[in-house]
Amino acid sequence: MADRKHVYAFAGGTADGGKDQKLLLGGKGANLAEMSRLGIPVPPGFTITTEVCTFFQQHQGAYPEGLESEVEEQLGRLERQMGRRFGDPGDPLLVSVRSGAPYSMPGMMDTILNLGLNDEILEQAVAAGGDARFLRDCYRRLLTMYGDVVLGAPHERFERELTAARERQGVATDYELSAASLGQVVDSFRQVLAEHGTPFPQDPREQLWGAVAAVFGSWDNRRAREYRRLHGLRDDLGTAVNVQVMVYGNRGDDCATGVAFTRNPATGEKRLYGEYLVNAQGEDVVAGLRTPRDIEPPAGGRGLGDDFPQAHRQLLEVAETLEQHYREMQDVEFTIEHGRLFMLQTRAGKRTGPAAVRIAVDMADEGLIGHEEALQRVEPMHLVQMLAPGFDPDEKRRAVEGGRLLGKGLPAGPGAAAGRVALTAERAAEMAREGPVLLVREETSPEDIVGMHASQGIVTARGGMTSHAAVVARGLGKPCVVGADALHIDHRQGVVRVGELRLREGDEMSLDGTTGEVIAGRLAPHQSQVMRQLLHGEEAGDSRPTQVFREILEWADRVRRLRVRANADTPEDARVARAFGAEGIGLCRTEHMFFAEDRISWVRQMILASSAQERQRALDHLLPVQQADFEGIFAAMAGLPVTVRLLDPPLHEFLPREPKAIAQLAEQMGVPSERVAEKVAALHETNPMLGHRGCRLGLTAPEIYLMQVEAIARAACARKLAGDDVRPEIMHPLVGTEEEISTLRKMTVDTLERVERETGVEVPILVGTMIEVPRACFVAHRIAEHADFFSFGTNDLTQMAYGYSRDDVGRFLPQYLEQGILPFDPFASIDPDGVGELVEMATRRGREARANLKIGICGEHGGDADSVAFFERVGLDYVSCSPYRVAVARLAAARCLLGQTEAVAV
Ligand code: PEP
Ligand code: MG
């Protein structure tokens, strides 16, 4: 490794590296180099490569040969450029040391600022008339960060000393501490370090190497490993170290520090969006200890343009240059030193789902990217977030007027959530097993990630839009409110106090991450605006989100091959499905129609009938209502195929369990209660999922299927006569043998022909089967002889392939996932090795026997992006999923045909 270059320089206008060297220079280093090349004002510095980190990890903290001299050479260059020397007591060069991994890992790695200061420099500088307040402020920050990161001193000890200093002086913020107070703070920090056992090293070079080692070491700390595990990132990449000349945002009121997004990360609107703090250093904004100002405030407010007109203009220019260059929304950090702007970082900005979609579509409209790239940048989860529920405005207003508004913070993650309050991440994870939880914290840190995952939403009392909680929540797609400073979290008492009010852990709370409101009690979530506009054509509010939602899906439709249908049981579901762009119904579960109030009693009488005559009487009642159901669905789906599945669940599921309901039914039927109770008991099976259901029922009690087929055929005739283009498909569930399907087909076709003769109306109706029993996959070629189409029921197929009952999988699956025995839930995402192999085999065998066999899938997996990609590879004709997942499936079916891009949007 001796002959490799280990250190890459960057400075105004030039750089050794560039943006495509993220693996070597880390994201931060690569982009600092790129910005330098573009002539954007970046404080000069150098990057020690990730390869050095890997070497350091593999060689117990040793460095590759030649590193030291390369670093010395670069320090010399910086000294010459700045006209200052590192460690010079008169006018020292100070640097920052920052980590920068190839992938953004917010809050995971560490930063040290003002490195190069020591006691002597401080004394001399103050004695020489330097700005004592500023110098001491810098030094105390260095002592805390170095103490924290390198020497492992407990952070609370520094916090306690600072609090004591504020109290002594009678001020509320650190920013107001006087030079004298800061002098005391510095003394007390030195004391803290001495008591902790390691004094602060006075030699700046020792500081530098200590900091470099700490950054490399932090790559492997628990938090970092946990973060990588949760985000599926590689462990072997290492981090780079960036050493950069310090610029100061805390050098007076003509200085500031801030963060900005080139577009709004919550909505995607094309407008610089961010926050800054006057007279502060970078960490102050991110830590959320002071509430920053908006760069571009709503009309009337004071913003960066008022405080720093020139730097503001320049920042807008830089933002434009970066967007044009990267063709992506950027998240930047900047510092203004005596009115002069310096850029400290740029990277692709994290964003909410709605923002991701809007930015992708807008950038394509602006000509920055093509349609395919726009599709690569939108993930299925983003569409899901756009459809995420909010609270009913009236219900919320009543809650607020009723005094239940606990506070208002910043709307950091859109969407609404309600649940029981948990005050620590551990409790959140525990409590989440019994229902929805909200994590309520002072502020969050990387240790809280598991609890944040487990929660429905997150509330913090402190912090801004770029605080840890805000960034991570947006990443997870969770509703989040930060900086709700009316909330006081009292861990000792285990309560959240808001004025006189107290909420205990376990009490209900609601949050609106779109408005920032935190409300006591549980509010019910309601449909999103995009959803209302799509489904009901509602016109109120901004229509752009709905427009971009539609547009991106239209682009997806041009790319995808797989068709997308919906699982819909009612005309209303069918309308929703159509509004989302479904190209048909892939599964209409007829049993759901049986539960409606006006028919369940006839269904029960049909099941319990003791004579053919009695049964026929019940079926005669059911036929017209079933027919009306189908007519409604066929009308809603005119011009598109509708696959109706005949009755599937075991009959006992329709029967009453409560003695009162049994008595009522007995009365209706005119038989004694005991007889009904006996029959109910007899029909109850021990393992209904593998029992007398599906086509087994259709073959042993054929009147039911015959009634359903007749209802479908008559409904089709009626709609055809009414002028609709109807395309029904009749589907038999749970078929496992050739004889089952051949018998069912015959029964079905006979009935269809009879109805055709009786009505004189000809409607072509396909007859096919579900493939959801493993045996059916093996004999798919024989089954295909009698089926016009196959539709994989991957719910049952997964159940039977694994031997996990769908009824009790919840008892062990969570533990299996936690222990890594299963890498993911196979009921949510298709198992490609086992269940997927069955699907693949059945598809091949089926098509060998019948080349034009139409094949789809209608299990839950139809709405899962990874599964959709799998079904595309296998070559199915369509996927069918819940109406609300249709958008996801359309997008996923297109994206899986395009190459992968790095996921920045979250
Ligand atoms: C299936 O088994 O995948 C399926 C769609 O049918 P159901 O969920 O109704 O059993
Ligand atoms: Mg099934």
CSV table of C-alpha atoms in Angstrom, one decimal, residues 419-816:
chain,number,residue,atom,x,y,z
A,419,GLY,CA,-50.4,5.6,19.8
A,420,ARG,CA,-49.4,5.2,23.3
A,421,VAL,CA,-46.6,7.3,24.6
A,422,ALA,CA,-43.2,5.7,25.2
A,423,LEU,CA,-40.4,7.7,26.7
A,424,THR,CA,-37.4,5.7,25.8
A,425,ALA,CA,-36.5,3.8,22.7
A,426,GLU,CA,-36.3,0.5,24.6
A,427,ARG,CA,-39.8,1.0,26.0
A,428,ALA,CA,-41.1,1.9,22.5
A,429,ALA,CA,-39.7,-1.3,21.1
A,430,GLU,CA,-41.3,-3.3,24.0
A,431,MET,CA,-44.7,-1.6,23.9
A,432,ALA,CA,-44.9,-1.8,20.1
A,433,ARG,CA,-45.6,-5.5,20.5
A,434,GLU,CA,-49.0,-4.6,21.9
A,435,GLY,CA,-50.1,-1.9,19.6
A,436,PRO,CA,-49.2,1.5,18.1
A,437,VAL,CA,-46.6,3.6,20.0
A,438,LEU,CA,-45.3,7.1,19.7
A,439,LEU,CA,-41.8,7.7,20.8
A,440,VAL,CA,-41.6,11.0,22.8
A,441,ARG,CA,-38.1,12.2,23.5
A,442,GLU,CA,-36.2,15.4,24.5
A,443,GLU,CA,-34.2,14.8,21.3
A,444,THR,CA,-33.1,11.6,19.7
A,445,SER,CA,-29.7,10.1,19.1
A,446,PRO,CA,-28.5,7.2,17.0
A,447,GLU,CA,-29.0,4.8,19.9
A,448,ASP,CA,-32.7,5.4,19.5
A,449,ILE,CA,-32.9,4.0,16.0
A,450,VAL,CA,-34.5,0.6,17.0
A,451,GLY,CA,-37.2,2.4,19.0
A,452,MET,CA,-37.8,4.8,16.2
A,453,HIS,CA,-38.4,1.9,13.8
A,454,ALA,CA,-40.8,0.3,16.2
A,455,SER,CA,-42.9,3.5,16.7
A,456,GLN,CA,-45.7,4.9,14.5
A,457,GLY,CA,-44.3,8.4,14.9
A,458,ILE,CA,-41.8,10.5,16.8
A,459,VAL,CA,-42.1,13.6,18.8
A,460,THR,CA,-39.1,15.6,20.2
A,461,ALA,CA,-39.2,18.6,22.5
A,462,ARG,CA,-36.1,20.1,21.0
A,463,GLY,CA,-34.4,20.3,17.6
A,464,GLY,CA,-35.0,21.7,14.1
A,465,MET,CA,-35.8,20.3,10.7
A,466,THR,CA,-32.3,19.0,10.3
A,467,SER,CA,-32.0,17.4,13.8
A,468,HIS,CA,-31.3,13.7,14.1
A,469,ALA,CA,-35.0,12.9,14.8
A,470,ALA,CA,-36.1,14.8,11.7
A,471,VAL,CA,-33.6,13.3,9.4
A,472,VAL,CA,-34.1,9.7,10.5
A,473,ALA,CA,-37.9,10.0,10.7
A,474,ARG,CA,-38.0,11.2,7.1
A,475,GLY,CA,-35.7,8.4,6.2
A,476,LEU,CA,-38.1,5.9,7.8
A,477,GLY,CA,-41.1,7.5,6.3
A,478,LYS,CA,-42.5,8.1,9.8
A,479,PRO,CA,-44.6,11.1,10.8
A,480,CYS,CA,-42.5,13.3,13.1
A,481,VAL,CA,-42.8,16.5,15.0
A,482,VAL,CA,-39.6,18.1,16.4
A,483,GLY,CA,-39.0,21.1,18.6
A,484,ALA,CA,-42.4,20.8,20.4
A,485,ASP,CA,-40.9,22.8,23.3
A,486,ALA,CA,-44.0,22.9,25.4
A,487,LEU,CA,-43.4,19.3,26.2
A,488,HIS,CA,-41.2,18.6,29.2
A,489,ILE,CA,-40.1,15.0,29.6
A,490,ASP,CA,-39.6,14.0,33.1
A,491,HIS,CA,-37.9,10.6,33.1
A,492,ARG,CA,-37.8,10.3,36.9
A,493,GLN,CA,-41.6,10.5,37.1
A,494,GLY,CA,-42.1,8.8,33.8
A,495,VAL,CA,-44.4,11.6,32.5
A,496,VAL,CA,-44.6,14.2,29.8
A,497,ARG,CA,-45.6,17.5,31.4
A,498,VAL,CA,-47.3,20.3,29.5
A,499,GLY,CA,-48.2,23.1,31.8
A,500,GLU,CA,-50.4,21.5,34.4
A,501,LEU,CA,-51.2,18.5,32.3
A,502,ARG,CA,-49.4,15.2,32.7
A,503,LEU,CA,-49.3,12.3,30.3
A,504,ARG,CA,-48.0,9.1,31.6
A,505,GLU,CA,-46.1,6.5,29.6
A,506,GLY,CA,-48.9,4.4,28.0
A,507,ASP,CA,-51.3,7.3,27.6
A,508,GLU,CA,-52.7,8.0,24.1
A,509,MET,CA,-51.2,10.8,22.0
A,510,SER,CA,-51.6,11.9,18.4
A,511,LEU,CA,-49.2,13.8,16.1
A,512,ASP,CA,-49.7,15.5,12.8
A,513,GLY,CA,-46.3,15.5,11.1
A,514,THR,CA,-47.7,17.7,8.3
A,515,THR,CA,-48.6,20.6,10.6
A,516,GLY,CA,-46.5,20.0,13.7
A,517,GLU,CA,-49.4,19.6,16.1
A,518,VAL,CA,-49.1,17.3,19.1
A,519,ILE,CA,-52.5,16.3,20.6
A,520,ALA,CA,-53.5,14.4,23.7
A,521,GLY,CA,-55.7,11.3,23.2
A,522,ARG,CA,-56.1,9.3,20.1
A,523,LEU,CA,-57.4,10.8,16.8
A,524,ALA,CA,-58.4,8.6,13.9
A,525,PRO,CA,-56.3,9.1,10.8
A,526,HIS,CA,-58.1,10.0,7.5
A,527,GLN,CA,-57.3,10.0,3.8
A,528,SER,CA,-54.6,12.2,2.3
A,529,GLN,CA,-55.3,15.1,0.0
A,530,VAL,CA,-53.8,13.2,-3.0
A,531,MET,CA,-56.1,10.3,-2.2
A,532,ARG,CA,-59.1,12.5,-2.0
A,533,GLN,CA,-58.3,14.2,-5.2
A,534,LEU,CA,-57.6,10.9,-7.0
A,535,LEU,CA,-60.7,9.2,-5.6
A,536,HIS,CA,-63.3,11.9,-5.3
A,537,GLY,CA,-61.9,14.5,-7.7
A,538,GLU,CA,-61.9,16.9,-4.8
A,539,GLU,CA,-60.5,20.2,-6.0
A,540,ALA,CA,-59.6,22.0,-2.8
A,541,GLY,CA,-55.9,22.6,-2.0
A,542,ASP,CA,-52.7,22.4,-4.0
A,543,SER,CA,-53.2,20.2,-7.0
A,544,ARG,CA,-49.5,19.8,-7.9
A,545,PRO,CA,-48.9,16.8,-5.7
A,546,THR,CA,-51.7,14.9,-7.3
A,547,GLN,CA,-50.5,15.9,-10.8
A,548,VAL,CA,-47.0,14.7,-10.2
A,549,PHE,CA,-48.4,11.4,-8.7
A,550,ARG,CA,-50.3,10.8,-11.9
A,551,GLU,CA,-47.5,11.9,-14.1
A,552,ILE,CA,-44.8,9.6,-12.7
A,553,LEU,CA,-47.2,6.7,-13.0
A,554,GLU,CA,-48.0,7.5,-16.6
A,555,TRP,CA,-44.2,7.4,-17.3
A,556,ALA,CA,-44.1,4.1,-15.5
A,557,ASP,CA,-46.9,2.7,-17.7
A,558,ARG,CA,-44.9,3.5,-20.8
A,559,VAL,CA,-42.0,1.4,-19.5
A,560,ARG,CA,-43.6,-1.6,-17.8
A,561,ARG,CA,-44.5,-4.9,-19.4
A,562,LEU,CA,-46.4,-6.5,-16.5
A,563,ARG,CA,-50.1,-5.6,-16.3
A,564,VAL,CA,-51.5,-4.5,-12.9
A,565,ARG,CA,-54.8,-5.5,-11.6
A,566,ALA,CA,-56.5,-5.1,-8.3
A,567,ASN,CA,-58.1,-7.3,-5.7
A,568,ALA,CA,-61.5,-5.9,-5.3
A,569,ASP,CA,-64.7,-7.3,-3.8
A,570,THR,CA,-67.2,-4.6,-4.2
A,571,PRO,CA,-68.2,-2.0,-6.8
A,572,GLU,CA,-66.7,0.7,-4.5
A,573,ASP,CA,-63.4,-1.2,-4.3
A,574,ALA,CA,-63.5,-1.5,-8.1
A,575,ARG,CA,-63.9,2.3,-8.5
A,576,VAL,CA,-61.0,2.9,-6.2
A,577,ALA,CA,-58.9,0.4,-8.2
A,578,ARG,CA,-59.7,2.1,-11.4
A,579,ALA,CA,-58.9,5.5,-10.0
A,580,PHE,CA,-55.4,4.1,-9.2
A,581,GLY,CA,-55.1,2.8,-12.7
A,582,ALA,CA,-55.9,-0.9,-12.2
A,583,GLU,CA,-56.2,-2.7,-15.6
A,584,GLY,CA,-58.7,-5.2,-14.3
A,585,ILE,CA,-59.7,-7.1,-11.2
A,586,GLY,CA,-57.4,-10.1,-10.6
A,587,LEU,CA,-59.3,-11.4,-7.6
A,588,CYS,CA,-62.9,-10.7,-6.5
A,589,ARG,CA,-63.3,-12.7,-3.3
A,590,THR,CA,-67.0,-13.6,-3.3
A,591,GLU,CA,-67.2,-14.6,0.3
A,592,HIS,CA,-66.9,-11.0,1.4
A,593,MET,CA,-70.2,-10.4,-0.3
A,594,PHE,CA,-71.8,-13.1,1.9
A,595,PHE,CA,-71.1,-11.2,5.1
A,596,ALA,CA,-73.3,-8.2,4.3
A,597,GLU,CA,-76.2,-7.8,6.7
A,598,ASP,CA,-79.0,-8.5,4.1
A,599,ARG,CA,-77.6,-11.9,3.1
A,600,ILE,CA,-75.6,-13.5,6.0
A,601,SER,CA,-78.7,-15.1,7.4
A,602,TRP,CA,-79.5,-16.7,4.0
A,603,VAL,CA,-75.9,-17.9,3.7
A,604,ARG,CA,-76.2,-19.5,7.1
A,605,GLN,CA,-79.5,-21.1,6.2
A,606,MET,CA,-78.0,-22.4,3.0
A,607,ILE,CA,-75.1,-24.0,5.0
A,608,LEU,CA,-77.3,-25.5,7.7
A,609,ALA,CA,-80.1,-26.7,5.4
A,610,SER,CA,-81.2,-30.2,6.2
A,611,SER,CA,-82.8,-30.9,2.8
A,612,ALA,CA,-82.1,-30.1,-0.8
A,613,GLN,CA,-85.3,-28.1,-0.9
A,614,GLU,CA,-84.4,-26.0,2.1
A,615,ARG,CA,-80.9,-25.3,0.6
A,616,GLN,CA,-82.5,-24.4,-2.8
A,617,ARG,CA,-84.8,-21.9,-1.0
A,618,ALA,CA,-81.7,-20.1,0.5
A,619,LEU,CA,-79.8,-20.2,-2.8
A,620,ASP,CA,-82.8,-18.7,-4.6
A,621,HIS,CA,-82.6,-15.8,-2.3
A,622,LEU,CA,-78.8,-15.4,-2.7
A,623,LEU,CA,-78.7,-15.7,-6.5
A,624,PRO,CA,-80.3,-12.3,-7.3
A,625,VAL,CA,-78.2,-10.5,-4.7
A,626,GLN,CA,-75.0,-12.1,-5.9
A,627,GLN,CA,-76.0,-11.2,-9.5
A,628,ALA,CA,-76.6,-7.5,-8.4
A,629,ASP,CA,-73.1,-7.5,-6.8
A,630,PHE,CA,-71.5,-8.7,-10.0
A,631,GLU,CA,-73.5,-6.3,-12.2
A,632,GLY,CA,-72.1,-3.5,-10.0
A,633,ILE,CA,-68.6,-4.7,-10.4
A,634,PHE,CA,-68.8,-5.4,-14.1
A,635,ALA,CA,-70.3,-2.0,-14.7
A,636,ALA,CA,-67.5,-0.3,-12.7
A,637,MET,CA,-64.9,-2.3,-14.6
A,638,ALA,CA,-66.4,-2.1,-18.1
A,639,GLY,CA,-63.8,-2.8,-20.8
A,640,LEU,CA,-61.5,-4.6,-18.3
A,641,PRO,CA,-61.2,-8.2,-17.2
A,642,VAL,CA,-62.7,-9.2,-13.8
A,643,THR,CA,-61.7,-12.5,-12.2
A,644,VAL,CA,-64.3,-13.8,-9.9
A,645,ARG,CA,-63.2,-16.4,-7.5
A,646,LEU,CA,-65.9,-18.9,-6.3
A,647,LEU,CA,-66.4,-19.4,-2.6
A,648,ASP,CA,-63.2,-20.3,-0.8
A,649,PRO,CA,-63.2,-20.3,3.0
A,650,PRO,CA,-64.5,-23.2,5.1
A,651,LEU,CA,-68.3,-22.9,5.8
A,652,HIS,CA,-68.0,-22.6,9.5
A,653,GLU,CA,-66.5,-19.1,9.1
A,654,PHE,CA,-69.9,-17.9,8.1
A,655,LEU,CA,-71.7,-19.4,11.1
A,656,PRO,CA,-72.5,-17.6,14.4
A,657,ARG,CA,-70.5,-18.4,17.5
A,658,GLU,CA,-72.4,-16.4,20.1
A,659,PRO,CA,-75.4,-18.3,21.8
A,660,LYS,CA,-77.6,-15.3,21.2
A,661,ALA,CA,-76.9,-15.2,17.4
A,662,ILE,CA,-77.4,-19.0,17.3
A,663,ALA,CA,-80.8,-18.6,18.9
A,664,GLN,CA,-81.7,-15.9,16.5
A,665,LEU,CA,-80.8,-18.0,13.5
A,666,ALA,CA,-82.7,-21.0,14.9
A,667,GLU,CA,-85.7,-18.9,15.2
A,668,GLN,CA,-85.4,-17.6,11.6
A,669,MET,CA,-85.1,-21.2,10.4
A,670,GLY,CA,-87.8,-22.5,12.7
A,671,VAL,CA,-85.7,-25.2,14.3
A,672,PRO,CA,-84.5,-25.7,17.9
A,673,SER,CA,-81.3,-23.8,18.9
A,674,GLU,CA,-79.6,-27.0,20.0
A,675,ARG,CA,-79.8,-28.3,16.4
A,676,VAL,CA,-78.1,-25.2,15.0
A,677,ALA,CA,-75.5,-25.3,17.8
A,678,GLU,CA,-74.7,-29.0,17.0
A,679,LYS,CA,-74.3,-28.3,13.3
A,680,VAL,CA,-72.0,-25.3,14.0
A,681,ALA,CA,-69.8,-27.5,16.2
A,682,ALA,CA,-69.7,-30.2,13.6
A,683,LEU,CA,-68.6,-27.8,10.9
A,684,HIS,CA,-65.9,-26.3,13.0
A,685,GLU,CA,-62.6,-27.8,12.0
A,686,THR,CA,-59.3,-28.0,13.8
A,687,ASN,CA,-57.2,-26.7,10.9
A,688,PRO,CA,-59.6,-24.9,8.6
A,689,MET,CA,-56.7,-23.5,6.4
A,690,LEU,CA,-56.0,-27.1,5.2
A,691,GLY,CA,-59.6,-28.3,5.5
A,692,HIS,CA,-62.9,-28.5,3.8
A,693,ARG,CA,-62.6,-25.3,1.7
A,694,GLY,CA,-62.0,-23.9,-1.8
A,695,CYS,CA,-62.9,-26.3,-4.6
A,696,ARG,CA,-63.2,-29.2,-2.2
A,697,LEU,CA,-66.3,-27.4,-1.0
A,698,GLY,CA,-67.4,-26.6,-4.6
A,699,LEU,CA,-67.1,-30.2,-5.5
A,700,THR,CA,-68.9,-31.7,-2.5
A,701,ALA,CA,-71.6,-29.0,-2.2
A,702,PRO,CA,-71.9,-28.1,-5.9
A,703,GLU,CA,-75.1,-26.1,-5.6
A,704,ILE,CA,-73.1,-23.2,-4.1
A,705,TYR,CA,-70.7,-22.9,-7.0
A,706,LEU,CA,-73.5,-23.5,-9.5
A,707,MET,CA,-75.5,-20.6,-8.0
A,708,GLN,CA,-72.4,-18.4,-8.2
A,709,VAL,CA,-71.6,-19.3,-11.8
A,710,GLU,CA,-75.2,-18.6,-12.7
A,711,ALA,CA,-75.1,-15.2,-10.9
A,712,ILE,CA,-71.9,-14.3,-12.8
A,713,ALA,CA,-73.3,-15.4,-16.1
A,714,ARG,CA,-76.6,-13.6,-15.7
A,715,ALA,CA,-74.8,-10.4,-14.4
A,716,ALA,CA,-72.6,-10.5,-17.5
A,717,CYS,CA,-75.6,-10.8,-19.8
A,718,ALA,CA,-77.4,-8.0,-18.1
A,719,ARG,CA,-74.4,-5.7,-18.3
A,720,LYS,CA,-73.8,-6.6,-21.9
A,721,LEU,CA,-77.4,-5.8,-22.7
A,722,ALA,CA,-76.9,-2.5,-21.0
A,723,GLY,CA,-74.1,-1.8,-23.4
A,724,ASP,CA,-71.0,-2.6,-21.3
A,725,ASP,CA,-68.0,-4.5,-22.6
A,726,VAL,CA,-67.8,-7.2,-19.9
A,727,ARG,CA,-64.9,-9.6,-19.6
A,728,PRO,CA,-65.6,-12.0,-16.7
A,729,GLU,CA,-63.2,-14.8,-15.7
A,730,ILE,CA,-64.3,-17.5,-13.3
A,731,MET,CA,-61.6,-18.8,-11.0
A,732,HIS,CA,-61.6,-22.0,-8.9
A,733,PRO,CA,-59.6,-21.9,-5.7
A,734,LEU,CA,-57.3,-24.4,-4.1
A,735,VAL,CA,-57.1,-26.8,-7.0
A,736,GLY,CA,-54.5,-29.5,-6.5
A,737,THR,CA,-55.4,-32.2,-9.0
A,738,GLU,CA,-56.3,-32.4,-12.7
A,739,GLU,CA,-59.6,-34.2,-11.8
A,740,GLU,CA,-60.7,-31.3,-9.6
A,741,ILE,CA,-60.3,-28.7,-12.3
A,742,SER,CA,-61.6,-30.9,-15.1
A,743,THR,CA,-64.8,-31.6,-13.1
A,744,LEU,CA,-65.2,-28.0,-12.0
A,745,ARG,CA,-64.7,-26.8,-15.6
A,746,LYS,CA,-67.3,-29.1,-16.9
A,747,MET,CA,-69.8,-28.0,-14.2
A,748,THR,CA,-69.0,-24.4,-14.9
A,749,VAL,CA,-69.2,-24.6,-18.7
A,750,ASP,CA,-72.5,-26.5,-18.5
A,751,THR,CA,-74.1,-23.8,-16.4
A,752,LEU,CA,-72.7,-21.0,-18.6
A,753,GLU,CA,-74.1,-22.7,-21.7
A,754,ARG,CA,-77.4,-23.2,-20.0
A,755,VAL,CA,-77.6,-19.5,-19.1
A,756,GLU,CA,-76.6,-18.6,-22.6
A,757,ARG,CA,-79.4,-20.7,-24.0
A,758,GLU,CA,-81.9,-19.2,-21.6
A,759,THR,CA,-81.0,-15.6,-22.1
A,760,GLY,CA,-79.9,-15.8,-25.8
A,761,VAL,CA,-77.0,-13.6,-24.9
A,762,GLU,CA,-73.5,-14.7,-25.7
A,763,VAL,CA,-70.7,-13.5,-23.4
A,764,PRO,CA,-67.3,-15.3,-23.6
A,765,ILE,CA,-66.2,-16.2,-20.1
A,766,LEU,CA,-62.8,-17.6,-19.3
A,767,VAL,CA,-62.6,-20.5,-16.8
A,768,GLY,CA,-59.4,-20.8,-14.9
A,769,THR,CA,-57.8,-21.8,-11.6
A,770,MET,CA,-55.8,-20.5,-8.7
A,771,ILE,CA,-52.4,-22.1,-8.2
A,772,GLU,CA,-52.0,-22.2,-4.5
A,773,VAL,CA,-51.3,-25.8,-3.5
A,774,PRO,CA,-47.7,-27.0,-4.1
A,775,ARG,CA,-49.0,-30.1,-5.9
A,776,ALA,CA,-50.7,-27.9,-8.4
A,777,CYS,CA,-47.3,-26.5,-9.3
A,778,PHE,CA,-45.9,-29.9,-10.0
A,779,VAL,CA,-48.8,-31.0,-12.2
A,780,ALA,CA,-49.4,-27.5,-13.7
A,781,HIS,CA,-49.1,-28.9,-17.3
A,782,ARG,CA,-52.0,-31.2,-16.6
A,783,ILE,CA,-54.1,-28.6,-14.9
A,784,ALA,CA,-53.4,-26.2,-17.8
A,785,GLU,CA,-55.3,-28.6,-20.1
A,786,HIS,CA,-58.5,-27.5,-18.3
A,787,ALA,CA,-57.7,-23.9,-17.5
A,788,ASP,CA,-57.8,-20.8,-19.6
A,789,PHE,CA,-55.7,-19.0,-17.0
A,790,PHE,CA,-53.7,-19.5,-13.8
A,791,SER,CA,-53.5,-17.1,-10.9
A,792,PHE,CA,-51.0,-17.8,-8.2
A,793,GLY,CA,-52.5,-17.5,-4.7
A,794,THR,CA,-49.1,-16.9,-3.1
A,795,ASN,CA,-50.7,-16.5,0.3
A,796,ASP,CA,-51.8,-20.1,0.4
A,797,LEU,CA,-48.8,-21.2,-1.6
A,798,THR,CA,-46.4,-19.6,1.0
A,799,GLN,CA,-48.4,-21.2,3.8
A,800,MET,CA,-48.3,-24.6,2.3
A,801,ALA,CA,-44.7,-24.4,1.0
A,802,TYR,CA,-43.4,-23.5,4.4
A,803,GLY,CA,-46.0,-25.4,6.4
A,804,TYR,CA,-46.7,-22.2,8.4
A,805,SER,CA,-50.4,-21.7,9.1
A,806,ARG,CA,-51.6,-18.3,8.2
A,807,ASP,CA,-53.6,-18.3,11.4
A,808,ASP,CA,-50.8,-18.6,13.8
A,809,VAL,CA,-47.7,-17.4,12.1
A,810,GLY,CA,-47.8,-14.3,14.2
A,811,ARG,CA,-46.8,-16.3,17.2
A,812,PHE,CA,-43.3,-17.1,16.0
A,813,LEU,CA,-42.6,-15.0,12.9
A,814,PRO,CA,-41.5,-11.8,14.8
A,815,GLN,CA,-39.0,-13.9,16.8
A,816,TYR,CA,-37.8,-15.6,13.6
